[in-house]
Amino acid sequence: GWYRQAEQQARAQGDQSAIGQALRGQARIYLDTVNPSQAEDLLSEALHLSDGQADREAQARLLELMAENRLNLGHPAEAEAFQAEAQALRAEGPGQAELAVRVMLRTGQLDQARRVLEKRAQAERQDPVLRPRAHRETLLLLALILVFQGEGEAAYHRAIEGTERGEALASPFITAVGKMRQGHGWLLRDAERGYAEACRCYRDAIRRSETLAVPRLKVEAYWGLCRAHGFRGAIDAAERAAERGLALARAAGDEWIATLILVSLGAGYMIAGQYEKAAAHLVRARNGFHECGDTYGQAVARLWQCLLWLETDDPTRLARGLDDLLHHAREHRYDFLFTRATLLGPPNPRRLAPLLLYARDQRHAPQYAKQRLADLGLAQIQHHPGYQLHVQTLGSFRAWRGAALNEHEIEAQDWHRENARLLFLLLITYRDAMLDREQIAEMLWPGLDQETALRDFKVALSTLYKALEPGRKRGAPSAYVQRDGSLYGLRPEADLWLDVDAFERAVAAGDAQIEAAPATGIARYREALNLYAGDYLQEYPFEDWCSEERARLRSLYVGAADQLARALIERAQWSEAIEVCQAILAYDDCWEQAYRLMMTAYARLGNRAQLLRTYRRCEARLREELDVAPSPRTLALYKRLSQES
């Protein structure tokens, strides 16, 4: 309002220099709120008035403002031309650094932009900027690049730091942008809370923008809501957010962020299985990113298109699309698109494994595809359903298809038949072997005649395939169960996370590290104990085929817990040592070593009463269970500790 009054007075007086200053002031308001269509005419007139004036610095600043505005309009080449003209006007010194980074961001030069911003952020921590730069704030730009590259945790912390900087500068605009960037980080960093926290951040940013009366600020928040809802499966909410965001983006003339909304909505349709809508939006998104010169956006849009063509059996388009996608990713170093969850890519990178398998097997940049599969730990994989199977067998049996935001637990009704679940658990138990179907039938249904048992096996196997891989095409090989004649077993290369395997790895790591690196060994033992949620397949206590494995794993657990308790005693961590010993006794209440360690811990804590109770409990349990007295070692320790306390 003040700038407009200044413009009116300057025009009345015919003061061209003052008119230019007033126009430039108004344009900066629109630039700081990213409203390029409003700024364009103001800057054009101000540039016209500046022609022939002696103040070359003022003219250079106008050219830089015009460059920034052309970037906001989605024309990076024109922006660079204006920037070059501004540099030519100056006798010395670099161009506007913020603009250069934003050109990199909007043209897909993510690594280069990140390096510049990280260096600048380090410098600004030593010498803080004392006035706000709105959406150009270093840390907030860096946060956006980090979520594009799939580094949600780092992005979230940069957004928090940037938000705090905005609050310190008393800049509500920067603070609102910081809230949106926090939302982006939440979507990648926490599968449980991320969606709700991100939506809260986006809505907070919208409220702040309404207080500031800057409608353009809401565009990124609506983009975030579109992405959050769409990737969660709430497609109606995603559509509403996209509609609002697109209207604001187009009113402001910002085609780049409008295209971000389009690709996010197209991906949401893809996740929801609405393939026709997905195809239409992804075509528009790819064309939009091409017009803006954004190679990263083009790669993301092409990635979703390739997933769509793979899903809908369109090999002709898929072949062309894969060549283009993999070339783009390799040339511009977008490898992370295939190995990390990014803001614009699939929430679970395992979704891309079938695409990489197709590329490898059909000779589309096969070496590149093989390397990306190796990055995922799937170098030997032959078949993949697009998710990792997670299986919990310690304690209550549970299984999930996938382990990211859209994971799906296989519920009791999904198994359809108990026999299918039993067959799967048998294969898990004998995961390192191949079993003959007659052997399987004998173990699972020992009372049935052979013909009936084999019939039940066939039905159970068919049902098992459907439970594990509901999208598997008829006649296609299973990604998890392999067959060799009449032999069946789990594929050794299958993308399967099994708690028993993780438990055994943690115990082995603890054993290897406890002497050389005690702190690391203790951490690994703790990890193992946390994984042991109960006995192996405790819901099947009378099944002979899993009893031996149950006993083996219980023994391994007690041994690891014993080692952990000893290490804790050596480090005077008395309370935790007592907790670990109590956990041991819950599984084996005749484990004398646990009683001895507990007595030592209670004595060091000065708790004579618990010392006595622990010895009495040891004495009673050994008498009841084994009809023996405590060993001389236990008795001697008790007497010594009693005298000391």
XYZ file of C-alpha atoms in Angstrom:
645
model
C 0.000 0.000 0.000
C 2.797 2.454 0.834
C 4.632 1.567 -2.372
C 1.494 2.256 -4.397
C 1.070 5.657 -2.737
C 4.717 6.397 -3.498
C 4.151 5.397 -7.126
C 1.127 7.727 -7.429
C 3.030 10.693 -6.013
C 6.085 9.972 -8.158
C 3.955 9.786 -11.306
C 2.245 13.047 -10.362
C 5.682 14.658 -10.058
C 7.090 12.950 -13.168
C 9.996 11.507 -11.192
C 10.944 8.448 -13.234
C 13.607 7.270 -10.786
C 11.123 7.349 -7.902
C 8.492 5.594 -10.033
C 11.004 2.833 -10.746
C 11.820 2.488 -7.042
C 8.132 2.243 -6.143
C 7.498 -0.341 -8.862
C 10.530 -2.331 -7.742
C 9.272 -2.283 -4.161
C 5.873 -3.633 -5.192
C 7.519 -6.289 -7.357
C 9.679 -7.458 -4.451
C 6.535 -8.005 -2.391
C 5.178 -10.281 -5.108
C 8.540 -12.005 -5.476
C 8.817 -12.697 -1.762
C 5.371 -14.275 -1.872
C 6.162 -16.086 -5.175
C 3.404 -14.385 -7.167
C 5.177 -14.023 -10.529
C 2.209 -13.056 -12.687
C 1.614 -9.950 -10.534
C 5.308 -9.041 -10.490
C 5.934 -9.367 -14.236
C 4.325 -6.094 -15.470
C 5.748 -4.101 -12.581
C 9.277 -5.301 -13.282
C 8.927 -4.768 -17.035
C 7.892 -1.132 -16.563
C 10.586 -0.557 -13.943
C 13.216 -1.936 -16.350
C 11.928 0.303 -19.123
C 12.183 3.365 -16.862
C 15.700 2.397 -15.781
C 17.055 2.477 -19.339
C 19.647 5.188 -19.737
C 19.802 6.009 -16.036
C 23.164 6.328 -14.345
C 22.354 3.926 -11.493
C 23.672 0.723 -13.072
C 23.500 -1.130 -9.739
C 19.761 -0.441 -9.454
C 19.277 -1.691 -13.017
C 21.295 -4.837 -12.246
C 19.104 -5.507 -9.225
C 16.012 -5.155 -11.410
C 17.437 -7.652 -13.893
C 18.066 -10.100 -11.043
C 14.496 -9.630 -9.855
C 13.260 -10.279 -13.386
C 15.442 -13.406 -13.536
C 13.941 -14.668 -10.308
C 10.441 -13.960 -11.568
C 11.048 -15.815 -14.839
C 12.267 -18.780 -12.795
C 9.051 -18.695 -10.770
C 7.136 -18.696 -14.052
C 8.950 -21.892 -15.042
C 11.403 -20.422 -17.575
C 14.896 -21.207 -16.240
C 16.678 -20.454 -19.534
C 15.221 -16.916 -19.620
C 16.086 -16.535 -15.932
C 19.720 -17.358 -16.635
C 19.782 -14.867 -19.515
C 18.546 -12.036 -17.278
C 21.025 -13.095 -14.605
C 23.883 -12.984 -17.119
C 22.788 -9.499 -18.214
C 22.824 -8.358 -14.583
C 26.328 -9.735 -14.119
C 27.509 -7.943 -17.228
C 26.289 -4.635 -15.774
C 28.360 -5.090 -12.670
C 32.034 -4.361 -12.687
C 32.745 -7.180 -10.290
C 31.150 -9.691 -7.930
C 29.009 -12.795 -8.371
C 25.341 -12.856 -9.215
C 22.545 -13.458 -6.801
C 23.471 -16.748 -5.109
C 19.953 -17.634 -4.036
C 18.691 -17.458 -7.604
C 21.495 -19.708 -8.848
C 20.554 -22.397 -6.326
C 16.878 -22.144 -7.160
C 17.709 -22.561 -10.860
C 19.584 -25.745 -9.916
C 16.642 -26.975 -7.843
C 14.054 -26.336 -10.542
C 16.160 -27.881 -13.287
C 16.991 -31.089 -11.410
C 20.604 -30.269 -10.480
C 20.048 -31.539 -6.962
C 23.593 -32.586 -6.050
C 25.059 -29.249 -7.138
C 22.413 -27.257 -5.278
C 22.885 -29.359 -2.181
C 26.642 -28.800 -2.119
C 26.218 -25.036 -2.417
C 23.562 -24.907 0.291
C 25.443 -27.127 2.724
C 28.530 -24.953 2.369
C 26.471 -21.799 2.832
C 24.600 -23.242 5.821
C 27.907 -23.963 7.517
C 29.072 -20.402 6.870
C 25.796 -18.933 8.127
C 26.090 -20.857 11.392
C 29.317 -18.954 11.970
C 28.013 -15.636 10.619
C 24.175 -15.656 10.779
C 22.091 -13.760 8.230
C 20.402 -10.882 10.030
C 17.440 -10.331 7.720
C 14.942 -12.810 6.283
C 15.058 -14.072 2.719
C 11.631 -15.742 2.781
C 11.404 -18.917 0.665
C 15.067 -18.500 -0.284
C 16.270 -19.228 3.260
C 19.264 -21.594 3.003
C 18.159 -24.300 5.415
C 14.637 -24.479 4.017
C 15.850 -24.845 0.441
C 18.207 -27.561 1.636
C 15.321 -29.356 3.395
C 13.364 -29.457 0.128
C 16.296 -30.910 -1.801
C 16.853 -33.531 0.894
C 13.268 -34.855 0.694
C 13.590 -35.012 -3.084
C 16.677 -37.184 -2.505
C 14.947 -39.381 0.083
C 16.758 -38.209 3.228
C 13.744 -37.544 5.406
C 15.474 -37.451 8.782
C 18.103 -34.929 7.665
C 15.431 -32.877 5.860
C 13.263 -32.734 8.967
C 16.124 -31.461 11.133
C 17.110 -28.816 8.559
C 13.450 -27.719 8.441
C 13.318 -27.468 12.229
C 16.526 -25.432 12.226
C 15.180 -23.204 9.445
C 11.880 -22.693 11.262
C 13.716 -21.669 14.411
C 15.734 -19.239 12.300
C 12.513 -17.736 10.985
C 11.199 -17.303 14.503
C 14.471 -15.659 15.578
C 14.198 -13.232 12.638
C 10.531 -12.579 13.535
C 9.609 -13.683 10.004
C 6.176 -15.346 9.904
C 6.689 -16.110 6.208
C 9.855 -18.135 6.812
C 8.227 -19.838 9.791
C 5.267 -20.898 7.640
C 7.590 -22.279 4.944
C 9.495 -24.089 7.681
C 6.296 -25.793 8.825
C 5.645 -27.075 5.313
C 9.189 -28.407 4.985
C 8.774 -30.146 8.358
C 5.677 -31.798 6.909
C 7.679 -33.123 3.957
C 10.231 -34.563 6.364
C 7.547 -36.261 8.465
C 6.213 -38.088 5.403
C 9.564 -39.853 5.010
C 10.862 -40.247 8.544
C 8.117 -42.023 10.484
C 5.736 -44.649 9.113
C 3.482 -44.595 12.183
C 3.139 -40.888 13.020
C 4.349 -39.339 9.792
C 1.033 -38.928 7.999
C -0.798 -37.266 10.900
C 2.157 -35.039 11.814
C 2.676 -33.965 8.199
C -0.990 -33.027 7.792
C -0.803 -31.034 11.021
C 2.234 -29.119 9.718
C 0.585 -28.368 6.358
C -2.612 -27.111 7.985
C -0.580 -24.959 10.354
C 1.187 -23.408 7.349
C -2.174 -22.722 5.661
C -3.463 -20.945 8.777
C -0.312 -18.836 8.944
C -0.585 -17.874 5.276
C -4.162 -16.735 5.781
C -3.008 -14.535 8.657
C -0.339 -13.062 6.377
C -2.857 -12.629 3.520
C -0.416 -14.366 1.143
C -2.518 -16.941 -0.759
C 0.488 -18.132 -2.809
C 2.094 -19.479 0.359
C -0.649 -22.111 0.607
C 0.282 -23.801 -2.682
C 3.120 -25.894 -1.271
C 0.977 -26.875 1.723
C -1.803 -28.096 -0.579
C 0.796 -29.984 -2.631
C 1.993 -31.636 0.595
C -1.572 -32.572 1.563
C -2.191 -33.997 -1.917
C 0.904 -36.160 -1.614
C 0.143 -37.212 1.986
C -3.479 -38.206 1.279
C -2.845 -39.759 -2.118
C 0.016 -41.983 -1.002
C -2.080 -43.053 1.991
C -4.958 -44.140 -0.264
C -7.311 -41.243 0.641
C -7.717 -40.256 -2.994
C -10.789 -38.013 -2.510
C -8.916 -35.841 -0.004
C -5.904 -35.792 -2.346
C -8.095 -34.531 -5.197
C -9.529 -31.714 -3.056
C -6.072 -30.582 -1.947
C -4.772 -30.750 -5.534
C -7.672 -28.678 -6.867
C -7.023 -25.895 -4.362
C -3.280 -25.957 -4.879
C -3.504 -25.944 -8.686
C -5.881 -22.964 -8.687
C -3.489 -20.921 -6.545
C -0.380 -22.014 -8.478
C -1.887 -21.081 -11.829
C -3.193 -17.767 -10.535
C 0.370 -17.013 -9.440
C 1.802 -18.304 -12.737
C 4.042 -20.938 -11.099
C 3.926 -23.896 -13.470
C 6.705 -25.810 -11.700
C 4.876 -26.286 -8.418
C 1.635 -26.908 -10.320
C 3.429 -29.792 -12.016
C 4.623 -31.125 -8.645
C 0.951 -31.324 -7.653
C 0.071 -33.108 -10.900
C 2.742 -35.790 -10.506
C 1.788 -36.353 -6.854
C -1.891 -36.758 -7.748
C -1.006 -39.052 -10.660
C 1.060 -41.208 -8.302
C -1.860 -41.277 -5.862
C -4.161 -42.539 -8.606
C -1.568 -45.182 -9.473
C -1.410 -46.380 -5.854
C -5.219 -46.464 -5.721
C -5.381 -48.561 -8.900
C -7.172 -45.820 -10.904
C -4.963 -46.329 -13.913
C -6.742 -44.171 -16.508
C -6.643 -41.095 -14.277
C -3.054 -41.883 -13.338
C -2.042 -42.080 -17.006
C -3.645 -38.731 -17.867
C -2.084 -36.870 -14.938
C 1.367 -38.396 -15.425
C 1.434 -37.374 -19.105
C 0.581 -33.798 -18.102
C 3.201 -33.894 -15.356
C 5.951 -35.160 -17.644
C 5.139 -32.526 -20.262
C 5.077 -29.848 -17.575
C 8.469 -30.810 -16.184
C 9.862 -30.889 -19.733
C 8.610 -27.341 -20.331
C 10.202 -26.217 -17.044
C 13.486 -27.968 -17.886
C 13.362 -30.080 -14.710
C 15.181 -33.347 -15.397
C 14.447 -34.703 -11.904
C 10.713 -34.132 -12.309
C 10.824 -35.795 -15.728
C 12.529 -38.839 -14.184
C 9.927 -39.093 -11.407
C 7.009 -38.805 -13.821
C 8.575 -41.405 -16.108
C 9.176 -43.735 -13.168
C 5.473 -43.733 -12.271
C 4.548 -44.186 -15.931
C 6.811 -47.246 -16.152
C 5.176 -48.714 -13.066
C 1.805 -48.103 -14.685
C 2.819 -49.774 -17.952
C 4.279 -52.750 -16.096
C 1.084 -53.122 -14.073
C -1.171 -52.848 -17.139
C 0.926 -55.105 -19.412
C 1.956 -52.504 -21.975
C 5.389 -53.794 -23.083
C 5.788 -51.401 -26.008
C 5.437 -48.243 -23.935
C 7.320 -49.864 -21.059
C 10.351 -50.632 -23.249
C 10.626 -47.034 -24.460
C 9.896 -45.622 -21.030
C 12.452 -47.785 -19.238
C 15.220 -46.813 -21.630
C 14.390 -43.153 -21.054
C 14.058 -43.509 -17.270
C 17.271 -45.431 -16.713
C 19.210 -43.127 -19.025
C 17.912 -40.103 -17.086
C 18.686 -41.665 -13.714
C 22.200 -42.707 -14.727
C 23.083 -39.430 -16.463
C 21.848 -37.171 -13.654
C 22.795 -39.445 -10.734
C 19.268 -40.115 -9.528
C 20.151 -43.632 -8.326
C 18.435 -42.903 -4.998
C 15.040 -42.999 -6.728
C 15.355 -46.794 -6.777
C 16.834 -47.351 -3.332
C 15.223 -44.842 -0.970
C 11.713 -43.618 -0.273
C 11.588 -40.091 -1.724
C 8.884 -37.456 -1.450
C 7.787 -37.992 -5.065
C 8.675 -41.664 -5.525
C 6.946 -44.804 -4.183
C 6.684 -44.888 -0.369
C 8.405 -48.282 -0.440
C 11.349 -48.607 -2.871
C 10.674 -52.371 -3.003
C 7.765 -51.397 -5.273
C 10.388 -50.789 -7.967
C 12.077 -54.201 -7.700
C 9.819 -55.833 -10.369
C 10.588 -52.906 -12.683
C 14.328 -53.364 -12.195
C 13.975 -57.128 -12.708
C 12.158 -56.492 -15.965
C 14.882 -54.075 -17.075
C 17.613 -56.563 -16.171
C 15.984 -59.553 -17.853
C 14.797 -57.670 -20.970
C 18.198 -56.007 -21.455
C 17.224 -52.401 -20.753
C 20.407 -50.952 -19.201
C 20.885 -54.361 -17.532
C 24.092 -53.504 -15.658
C 22.527 -50.392 -14.172
C 19.409 -52.357 -13.162
C 21.559 -55.120 -11.608
C 23.477 -52.565 -9.554
C 20.310 -50.966 -8.216
C 18.953 -54.408 -7.268
C 22.233 -55.086 -5.468
C 21.816 -51.771 -3.622
C 18.480 -53.124 -2.339
C 20.129 -56.387 -1.267
C 18.358 -58.247 -4.088
C 21.277 -59.161 -6.323
C 20.234 -62.841 -6.580
C 16.485 -62.291 -6.850
C 14.604 -64.003 -9.681
C 10.998 -63.086 -8.866
C 9.644 -60.237 -6.755
C 6.099 -59.121 -5.840
C 6.960 -55.458 -5.201
C 7.228 -55.701 -1.419
C 9.266 -57.410 1.247
C 7.538 -60.047 3.355
C 7.960 -59.425 7.101
C 7.367 -62.397 9.386
C 7.244 -62.532 13.190
C 7.500 -66.012 14.700
C 8.864 -65.188 18.160
C 5.782 -64.809 20.331
C 2.542 -64.424 18.379
C 2.805 -65.237 14.679
C 2.218 -62.249 12.393
C 3.102 -61.480 8.788
C 3.048 -58.324 6.672
C 3.302 -57.662 2.968
C 5.587 -54.639 2.891
C 7.306 -52.642 5.604
C 6.677 -49.005 4.732
C 3.731 -46.606 4.873
C 1.388 -48.890 2.958
C 2.250 -52.196 4.635
C -0.561 -54.720 4.839
C -0.803 -57.256 7.616
C -1.969 -60.678 6.483
C -4.992 -61.181 8.716
C -6.528 -64.498 9.750
C -9.178 -64.260 7.011
C -6.478 -63.678 4.371
C -5.122 -67.177 4.990
C -8.605 -68.598 4.342
C -7.534 -71.976 5.717
C -5.490 -72.829 8.806
C -3.710 -75.488 6.747
C -2.223 -72.767 4.524
C -0.796 -70.977 7.532
C 0.561 -74.234 8.980
C 2.220 -75.037 5.659
C 3.908 -71.628 5.618
C 5.136 -72.028 9.204
C 6.510 -75.464 8.412
C 8.430 -74.051 5.439
C 9.715 -71.238 7.671
C 10.880 -73.753 10.274
C 12.710 -75.827 7.637
C 13.755 -72.766 5.622
C 17.192 -74.187 4.802
C 15.839 -77.435 3.340
C 13.561 -78.755 0.609
C 10.773 -81.051 1.826
C 8.959 -83.726 -0.152
C 5.194 -83.170 -0.268
C 4.579 -86.594 1.285
C 6.956 -85.658 4.101
C 5.078 -82.362 4.547
C 1.732 -84.165 4.639
C 3.019 -86.628 7.227
C 4.299 -83.841 9.508
C 1.208 -81.644 9.257
C -1.571 -84.235 9.045
C -0.195 -87.485 10.515
C -3.625 -89.036 11.074
C -4.852 -88.762 7.486
C -4.544 -91.331 4.730
C -2.044 -90.421 2.022
C -4.600 -89.515 -0.663
C -6.520 -87.138 1.620
C -3.324 -85.618 3.028
C -1.919 -84.906 -0.449
C -5.227 -83.360 -1.507
C -5.140 -81.112 1.568
C -1.541 -80.193 0.755
C -2.494 -79.117 -2.770
C -5.341 -76.930 -1.483
C -3.143 -75.457 1.280
C -0.380 -74.630 -1.203
C -2.760 -72.851 -3.572
C -4.236 -70.858 -0.676
C -0.750 -70.012 0.593
C 0.214 -68.530 -2.773
C -2.838 -66.252 -2.671
C -2.151 -65.122 0.899
C 1.495 -64.249 0.263
C 1.121 -62.866 -3.289
C -2.459 -61.837 -4.061
C -1.319 -60.010 -7.223
C 0.569 -62.995 -8.634
C -0.555 -63.940 -12.124
C -1.875 -67.426 -12.694
C 0.923 -69.843 -13.551
C 3.695 -67.371 -12.654
C 6.459 -68.577 -10.310
C 6.113 -67.660 -6.657
C 8.563 -65.135 -5.228
C 8.669 -67.040 -1.931
C 7.974 -70.752 -2.482
C 10.080 -72.821 -4.860
C 9.332 -76.242 -6.281
C 11.652 -78.902 -7.597
C 9.558 -81.870 -8.695
C 7.824 -83.070 -5.515
C 10.128 -80.986 -3.285
C 9.032 -77.660 -1.814
C 10.774 -74.984 0.247
C 11.353 -71.279 0.703
C 13.435 -69.566 -1.939
C 16.835 -68.838 -0.363
C 17.036 -65.500 -2.241
C 13.433 -64.463 -1.388
C 12.930 -60.901 -0.132
C 11.906 -62.043 3.319
C 12.602 -60.463 6.703
C 12.296 -63.066 9.458
C 12.600 -62.116 13.116
C 14.393 -65.397 13.906
C 17.140 -64.606 11.396
C 17.493 -61.067 12.755
C 17.588 -62.450 16.309
C 20.325 -64.940 15.454
C 22.367 -62.275 13.644
C 22.137 -59.967 16.660
C 23.231 -62.738 19.059
C 26.160 -63.664 16.807
C 27.213 -60.006 16.589
C 27.008 -59.712 20.375
C 29.137 -62.816 20.839
C 31.728 -61.468 18.393
C 31.933 -57.993 19.932
C 31.450 -58.421 23.668
C 35.158 -58.870 24.424
C 36.758 -56.556 21.851
C 34.096 -53.806 21.872
C 31.888 -54.283 24.948
C 29.587 -51.319 24.274
C 28.809 -52.629 20.780
C 28.360 -56.171 22.090
C 25.921 -54.982 24.747
C 23.935 -53.051 22.127
C 23.657 -56.134 19.904
C 22.534 -58.319 22.829
C 19.889 -55.749 23.733
C 18.703 -55.798 20.120
C 18.446 -59.598 20.249
C 16.466 -59.599 23.491
C 14.045 -57.006 22.117
C 13.404 -59.241 19.107
C 12.618 -62.225 21.316
C 8.960 -61.402 22.014
C 8.204 -64.947 23.170
C 8.911 -68.566 22.368
C 9.020 -69.649 18.743
C 5.476 -70.235 17.426
C 4.139 -70.261 20.953
C 0.595 -70.649 19.584
C 1.509 -74.187 18.482
C 2.911 -75.765 21.669
C 2.048 -79.354 20.702
C 3.294 -79.459 17.110
C 6.295 -81.801 16.964
C 7.734 -80.217 13.809
C 8.499 -76.900 15.553
C 9.368 -78.085 19.088
C 13.066 -78.643 18.367
C 13.447 -75.178 16.841
C 11.601 -73.675 19.807
C 13.978 -75.309 22.279
C 17.044 -74.256 20.267
C 15.996 -70.615 20.086
C 15.022 -70.505 23.759
C 18.481 -71.827 24.693
C 20.092 -69.224 22.438
C 18.013 -66.487 24.075
C 18.892 -67.534 27.622
C 22.592 -67.751 26.742
C 22.583 -64.270 25.160
C 20.696 -62.807 28.109
C 23.197 -64.412 30.477
C 26.094 -62.837 28.580
C 24.362 -59.460 28.638
C 23.665 -59.658 32.373
C 27.324 -60.478 33.076
C 28.505 -57.528 30.978
C 26.085 -55.209 32.775
C 27.286 -56.410 36.181
C 30.877 -55.720 35.132
C 29.840 -52.144 34.291
C 27.873 -51.642 37.529
C 24.571 -51.286 35.654
C 22.764 -53.047 38.471
C 19.117 -52.272 37.729
C 19.227 -53.344 34.080
C 21.173 -56.464 35.035
C 18.376 -57.406 37.454
C 15.750 -56.909 34.710
C 17.683 -59.146 32.312
C 18.079 -61.857 34.966
C 14.355 -61.753 35.703
C 13.726 -62.214 31.966
C 16.026 -65.270 31.989
C 14.169 -66.808 34.921
C 10.832 -66.278 33.172
C 12.024 -68.865 30.631
C 14.244 -71.025 32.845
C 13.743 -70.563 36.579
C 16.506 -73.069 37.374
C 19.262 -70.961 35.734
C 21.561 -70.578 38.761
C 23.829 -68.057 37.107
C 20.903 -65.607 36.890
C 20.273 -65.942 40.627
C 23.947 -65.306 41.378
C 24.044 -62.202 39.195
C 20.850 -60.876 40.788
C 22.236 -61.416 44.276
C 25.381 -59.486 43.305
C 23.323 -56.602 41.902
C 21.037 -56.397 44.960
C 24.048 -56.485 47.290
C 25.699 -53.594 45.421
C 22.432 -51.660 45.611
C 22.382 -52.259 49.373
C 19.113 -54.199 49.196
C 19.749 -56.989 51.711
C 16.096 -58.069 51.762
C 16.027 -58.759 48.018
C 19.378 -60.516 48.272
C 17.835 -62.941 50.790
C 14.613 -63.384 48.767
C 16.606 -64.147 45.603
C 18.610 -66.880 47.329
C 15.481 -68.370 48.918
C 13.731 -68.373 45.538
C 16.726 -70.126 43.951
C 16.742 -72.704 46.720
C 12.994 -73.375 46.416
C 12.899 -73.658 42.600
C 15.877 -76.012 42.411
C 14.330 -78.241 45.084
C 10.887 -78.276 43.389
C 12.081 -78.739 39.813
C 15.306 -80.748 40.108
C 15.326 -82.000 43.706
C 18.784 -80.525 44.299
C 20.249 -77.832 46.517
C 22.001 -74.701 45.213
C 25.579 -75.378 44.082
C 28.475 -74.686 46.472
C 29.390 -71.688 44.313
C 25.934 -70.143 44.757
C 25.928 -70.822 48.514
C 29.424 -69.364 48.956
C 28.469 -66.217 47.027
C 25.332 -65.777 49.131
C 27.272 -66.083 52.390
C 29.966 -63.649 51.274
C 27.495 -61.035 50.047
C 25.410 -61.363 53.228
C 28.485 -60.695 55.374
C 29.549 -57.725 53.222
C 26.110 -56.091 53.388
